[in-house]
Amino acid sequence: MMTRLATYLLVVIVGSMFIAGCSPEIERPSLEDMAFIGVVGFDYINEKDVKVSVSTPVPSTHSKEKTQVYSTVATVMSEAMLKMSTKAERTMSLSQLRVILFSEEYARKVGIRKVILDLYRNPIVGENAFVAIVKGSAEELIRASYQNKPELNTYLNDLLRPRVETAFSSFTSIQDSVFMMTNEVSDPNLPYLVKEKDDIQIAKVALFKDDKMIGSISQREGKLIQALLGRNRLPRMSFEFQEQTSKGTKTEQVVFDFVWSKSKIRSNGSKERPVISMQLGMRGVLIGYTGNKDLKSNHAMGLLKKQLESEIKKETLKLLQRLQKTGVDPASLEESLRQKYYGEWTRPIAMELYQKAGFNITINLEIVGYGTIK
């Protein structure tokens, strides 16, 4: 009996070895065999198709190229991945995606919703990938050579990270984009990139209605929007005033560095005559001044303070009235209307109240020090 059992076990073991030997051996790719996509760009082809371009870093230190770029035309990102995978010698992956770019033409004609939601639903894509708009072609920006810069994936990722100097724009992740496209009290705004020779500049702020780009605002206007959104630290701003002297009119220039800001926005709750009141508190240092005022005098400093408050108020009101007429709300002012609204709230109701609202703006500026004064 024992001999028969031993013979049976021997046959099973030998058979298993033969079966295993006939099966193809499939190994998981190592890191060197992976092509981790860091940047993906989308360009307009037509209403159905999109041109997808991706950038992957080259792992080899001996290669002259820092990145490899692949492009294809597809209807969705998953189809594009299948097509580009047949061109690459390494296994492509979106697990390290850091930057998502849209050409201005694509953002205006098609909108970003379909692509963003497609990537957002992909479990391998992280939620912190930055989203931006590109002037011209996204593929050309990705394929371009940038002297004395890190490889493209690192360069763009660092460029789009929030910094005080570029705080005029909302640095929006893919998760933020989904939230802004689906909330009922504001419209999305994204960084607008422009390629200039060997550099990429965040030139202005792209404005959206729903998921389509409809226009843009300047860096200066973006700073005012960020102040209304309650950003604590704003980039410095320069101001020019016409000063009357005994010798005629002279330009008075002021450079102000904001070290703290706070906003308080409330509405009166009226459906017939809504009014949105904004109180902006700002504190900063006067780092540059060219003019005839003796700023060591409290009276002269008080006059300059009033000039700055008046100018910021005037520019803010002018910007809000233009945005109101266009029907776009990047500053989320509709939230103040929603807070005092009774009944079911929808975006059409929000926009109706927003477009007929009046604005009451109060600026409280505090100068806590000064630097270079001429």
XYZ file of C-alpha atoms in Angstrom:
374
model
C 0.000 0.000 0.000
C 2.847 2.368 0.923
C 4.650 1.520 -2.307
C 1.558 2.372 -4.390
C 1.086 5.728 -2.535
C 4.746 6.669 -3.001
C 4.529 5.856 -6.724
C 1.395 8.025 -7.063
C 3.035 11.010 -5.340
C 6.127 10.660 -7.517
C 4.009 10.753 -10.703
C 2.131 13.867 -9.483
C 5.347 15.734 -8.638
C 7.058 14.862 -11.927
C 3.920 15.796 -13.897
C 3.703 19.137 -12.131
C 7.306 19.885 -13.025
C 6.637 19.164 -16.705
C 3.503 21.329 -16.696
C 5.353 24.210 -15.031
C 8.179 23.852 -17.507
C 5.805 24.168 -20.445
C 4.168 27.383 -19.108
C 5.600 30.700 -20.301
C 7.385 32.618 -17.554
C 6.076 36.169 -17.161
C 8.041 38.513 -14.923
C 6.839 41.786 -13.556
C 8.755 44.691 -15.105
C 11.424 46.312 -12.965
C 11.590 50.090 -12.441
C 14.091 50.376 -15.299
C 11.530 48.761 -17.605
C 8.774 51.237 -16.709
C 7.952 54.450 -18.585
C 6.340 56.628 -15.919
C 4.315 59.385 -17.582
C 4.927 62.698 -15.804
C 3.206 65.140 -18.186
C 0.258 64.611 -20.518
C -1.036 67.194 -23.002
C -4.260 67.417 -25.027
C -4.630 69.259 -28.345
C -7.733 69.892 -30.445
C -8.383 67.696 -33.499
C -12.184 67.734 -33.718
C -15.184 67.398 -31.402
C -14.654 63.641 -31.084
C -10.920 63.035 -31.283
C -8.035 64.530 -29.326
C -4.287 64.477 -29.831
C -2.602 63.092 -26.719
C 1.096 63.709 -26.022
C 2.986 62.300 -23.043
C 6.448 62.847 -21.600
C 8.385 60.163 -19.718
C 11.781 60.632 -18.053
C 14.689 58.553 -19.367
C 16.165 56.501 -16.493
C 19.585 56.040 -18.069
C 22.226 58.605 -17.077
C 24.194 57.831 -20.256
C 21.408 58.999 -22.586
C 21.639 62.500 -24.087
C 17.857 62.892 -23.892
C 16.261 63.609 -20.528
C 12.752 62.727 -21.657
C 10.940 60.706 -24.310
C 7.773 62.057 -25.917
C 5.019 60.026 -27.580
C 1.892 61.298 -29.368
C -1.222 59.732 -30.831
C -4.821 60.557 -31.764
C -7.617 58.895 -29.798
C -11.084 59.457 -28.397
C -10.278 58.713 -24.732
C -7.116 58.459 -22.640
C -7.342 54.675 -22.259
C -7.319 54.245 -26.051
C -4.358 56.608 -26.327
C -2.440 54.539 -23.763
C -3.004 51.381 -25.811
C -1.744 53.036 -28.996
C 1.320 54.622 -27.412
C 2.268 51.427 -25.570
C 3.016 49.769 -28.912
C 5.530 52.537 -29.717
C 7.418 52.499 -26.420
C 10.134 50.020 -25.519
C 9.100 50.259 -21.864
C 5.798 49.603 -20.061
C 3.823 52.862 -19.771
C 2.190 53.862 -16.486
C 0.149 56.869 -15.281
C 0.978 56.260 -11.622
C 3.483 59.152 -11.554
C 1.380 61.662 -13.523
C 2.094 65.153 -12.173
C 0.932 67.686 -14.809
C -2.090 67.752 -17.161
C -1.997 70.331 -19.976
C -4.764 71.509 -22.324
C -4.235 73.698 -25.353
C -6.324 76.872 -25.298
C -8.123 75.775 -28.473
C -9.162 72.466 -26.915
C -10.274 74.138 -23.663
C -12.397 76.655 -25.583
C -13.978 74.340 -28.187
C -14.401 71.047 -26.325
C -13.909 71.756 -22.633
C -11.881 69.896 -20.050
C -14.628 67.940 -18.250
C -14.465 64.692 -20.255
C -10.688 64.311 -19.965
C -10.508 65.361 -16.308
C -13.248 62.953 -15.242
C -11.702 60.145 -17.304
C -8.378 60.599 -15.508
C -10.021 61.198 -12.124
C -11.864 57.875 -12.324
C -8.650 56.027 -13.142
C -7.530 54.522 -9.793
C -3.854 54.622 -10.763
C -3.827 58.409 -11.305
C -3.067 60.468 -8.201
C -5.376 63.303 -7.108
C -2.613 65.909 -6.877
C -1.652 66.205 -10.552
C -1.678 69.904 -11.529
C -3.895 71.173 -14.363
C -2.975 74.111 -16.630
C -3.842 75.734 -19.972
C -1.239 76.238 -22.718
C -1.096 78.975 -25.327
C -0.725 77.277 -28.700
C 0.028 73.562 -28.877
C 0.497 71.401 -25.785
C 2.523 68.940 -27.862
C 4.955 71.652 -28.968
C 5.459 72.779 -25.379
C 6.140 69.185 -24.292
C 8.530 68.460 -27.173
C 10.470 71.724 -26.854
C 13.993 71.859 -25.473
C 14.633 73.952 -22.363
C 18.264 74.871 -21.770
C 19.621 74.914 -18.209
C 16.390 73.457 -16.864
C 15.610 70.121 -15.182
C 13.909 67.461 -17.270
C 10.399 68.556 -18.309
C 8.437 66.505 -15.776
C 10.349 68.011 -12.854
C 10.418 71.499 -14.404
C 6.640 71.761 -14.903
C 5.814 70.129 -11.580
C 8.002 72.635 -9.718
C 6.733 75.568 -11.798
C 3.085 74.836 -10.963
C 3.611 74.373 -7.237
C 2.069 77.191 -5.138
C 4.525 80.009 -4.374
C 4.013 83.559 -3.137
C 5.477 85.001 -6.354
C 2.879 83.265 -8.519
C -0.034 83.363 -6.088
C -2.112 85.376 -8.572
C -3.380 82.041 -9.907
C -5.193 79.137 -8.293
C -2.816 76.196 -8.565
C -5.396 73.567 -9.284
C -5.031 69.822 -8.873
C -7.195 67.320 -10.713
C -9.261 66.948 -7.539
C -9.712 70.729 -7.265
C -10.772 70.860 -10.934
C -13.524 68.295 -10.368
C -14.756 70.236 -7.342
C -14.780 73.587 -9.189
C -16.623 72.135 -12.183
C -19.346 70.628 -9.989
C -19.932 73.219 -7.252
C -22.835 75.675 -7.399
C -21.182 78.912 -6.285
C -18.148 79.639 -8.500
C -16.344 79.017 -11.777
C -12.940 77.381 -12.368
C -9.757 79.302 -13.077
C -6.446 77.722 -14.099
C -2.840 78.831 -14.701
C -2.182 79.933 -18.293
C 1.259 78.911 -19.578
C 3.187 80.613 -22.373
C 6.426 79.303 -23.868
C 9.022 82.048 -24.352
C 12.311 80.857 -25.871
C 13.852 78.505 -23.301
C 11.348 79.248 -20.535
C 7.732 78.565 -19.649
C 5.926 81.448 -17.949
C 2.691 81.494 -15.963
C 1.538 84.550 -17.897
C -2.039 85.006 -16.703
C -5.138 83.242 -15.391
C -7.551 81.320 -17.630
C -11.247 81.814 -16.794
C -13.870 79.118 -17.308
C -17.627 78.956 -17.571
C -18.595 75.440 -16.544
C -15.752 73.468 -18.174
C -14.954 75.687 -21.178
C -12.428 78.497 -21.251
C -14.065 81.841 -22.072
C -11.290 84.341 -21.398
C -8.475 85.357 -19.096
C -7.388 87.950 -16.571
C -3.979 89.499 -15.989
C -1.586 88.675 -13.176
C -2.583 91.876 -11.396
C -6.282 91.065 -11.623
C -5.529 87.538 -10.447
C -3.972 88.965 -7.274
C -7.203 90.823 -6.512
C -9.230 87.647 -7.035
C -6.958 85.749 -4.650
C -7.456 88.485 -2.056
C -11.237 88.027 -2.333
C -10.801 84.262 -2.007
C -9.077 84.838 1.320
C -5.468 83.948 0.502
C -3.345 84.943 3.488
C -0.209 85.891 1.566
C -0.380 87.819 -1.711
C 2.359 88.713 -4.211
C 3.722 92.237 -4.127
C 2.090 94.895 -6.309
C 3.262 98.170 -7.795
C 1.147 101.323 -8.011
C 1.563 104.588 -9.877
C -0.064 107.890 -8.965
C 0.068 111.292 -10.611
C 1.465 113.752 -8.080
C 1.026 117.487 -8.527
C 4.158 119.505 -7.706
C 5.263 123.109 -8.181
C 7.105 121.974 -11.312
C 4.093 120.187 -12.789
C 2.834 116.601 -12.747
C 5.175 113.881 -11.556
C 4.671 110.125 -11.415
C 4.721 108.696 -7.915
C 5.597 104.977 -7.830
C 4.927 102.616 -4.924
C 5.868 98.942 -4.515
C 3.942 97.202 -1.747
C 4.742 93.748 -0.338
C 1.707 92.089 1.242
C 2.553 90.034 4.321
C -1.020 89.291 5.395
C -4.541 89.608 4.030
C -8.029 88.601 5.049
C -11.439 88.878 3.400
C -14.942 88.949 4.783
C -17.787 88.728 2.268
C -21.473 89.034 3.141
C -24.696 89.691 1.223
C -27.854 91.486 2.356
C -30.053 88.480 1.523
C -32.342 90.393 -0.828
C -33.635 88.623 -3.939
C -34.771 91.825 -5.622
C -31.789 94.075 -4.860
C -28.905 91.904 -3.681
C -25.782 93.679 -2.434
C -22.497 91.900 -1.772
C -20.323 93.635 0.835
C -16.591 92.900 0.865
C -14.160 93.862 3.593
C -10.528 93.334 2.650
C -7.936 93.651 5.378
C -4.347 93.961 4.138
C -1.044 94.402 5.915
C 2.333 94.863 4.312
C 5.655 96.614 3.868
C 6.413 99.522 1.590
C 9.536 98.168 -0.107
C 9.901 100.843 -2.784
C 8.796 104.437 -3.164
C 9.670 107.158 -5.665
C 8.004 110.478 -4.986
C 8.130 113.717 -3.017
C 6.285 112.635 0.132
C 8.268 112.596 3.368
C 7.156 109.172 4.561
C 8.752 109.693 7.960
C 5.829 112.020 8.552
C 2.666 110.358 9.867
C 0.563 112.758 7.822
C 2.330 111.832 4.537
C 2.134 108.142 5.357
C -1.578 108.521 6.062
C -2.125 110.200 2.669
C -0.266 107.410 0.884
C -2.296 104.797 2.764
C -5.543 106.401 1.572
C -4.221 106.537 -1.994
C -3.436 102.822 -1.936
C -6.806 101.893 -0.416
C -8.634 103.999 -3.022
C -6.689 102.462 -5.917
C -7.202 98.861 -4.750
C -10.919 99.530 -4.274
C -11.249 101.104 -7.728
C -9.422 98.256 -9.484
C -11.367 95.582 -7.581
C -14.731 97.156 -8.390
C -13.826 97.555 -12.072
C -12.744 93.912 -12.299
C -15.845 92.558 -10.536
C -18.199 94.570 -12.746
C -16.490 93.198 -15.853
C -16.676 89.604 -14.567
C -20.292 90.148 -13.558
C -21.175 91.334 -17.057
C -19.390 88.324 -18.582
C -21.286 85.969 -16.268
C -18.318 84.319 -14.601
C -17.471 84.199 -10.884
C -13.915 83.032 -10.094
C -14.002 84.742 -6.664
C -16.880 82.585 -5.357
C -18.999 85.620 -4.455
C -22.135 83.551 -5.039
C -21.415 81.706 -1.800
C -22.438 84.824 0.159
C -25.748 84.844 -1.732
C -26.338 81.146 -1.078
C -25.802 81.552 2.664
C -28.877 83.804 2.969
C -31.069 82.176 0.338
C -34.165 80.254 1.423
C -35.308 77.464 -0.892
C -33.724 75.108 -3.397
C -30.390 76.456 -4.626
C -29.248 75.986 -8.222
C -26.530 77.544 -10.344
C -29.012 79.433 -12.592
C -30.460 81.054 -9.456
C -26.956 81.903 -8.262
C -25.983 83.508 -11.566
C -29.215 85.504 -11.764
C -28.629 87.009 -8.312
C -24.912 87.525 -8.958
C -25.417 89.396 -12.223
C -27.803 91.921 -10.710
C -25.978 92.368 -7.395
C -24.385 95.610 -6.290
C -20.926 95.700 -4.704
C -19.873 97.477 -1.537
C -16.094 97.280 -1.083
C -14.120 98.368 1.986
C -10.312 98.271 2.033
C -8.405 98.453 5.316
C -4.685 98.743 4.593
C -1.988 98.783 7.242
C 1.606 99.768 6.443
C 3.825 98.054 9.017
C 7.195 99.220 7.671
C 9.103 100.549 4.719
C 12.294 99.756 2.868
C 13.972 101.620 0.018
C 12.675 105.192 -0.285
C 13.890 107.768 -2.785
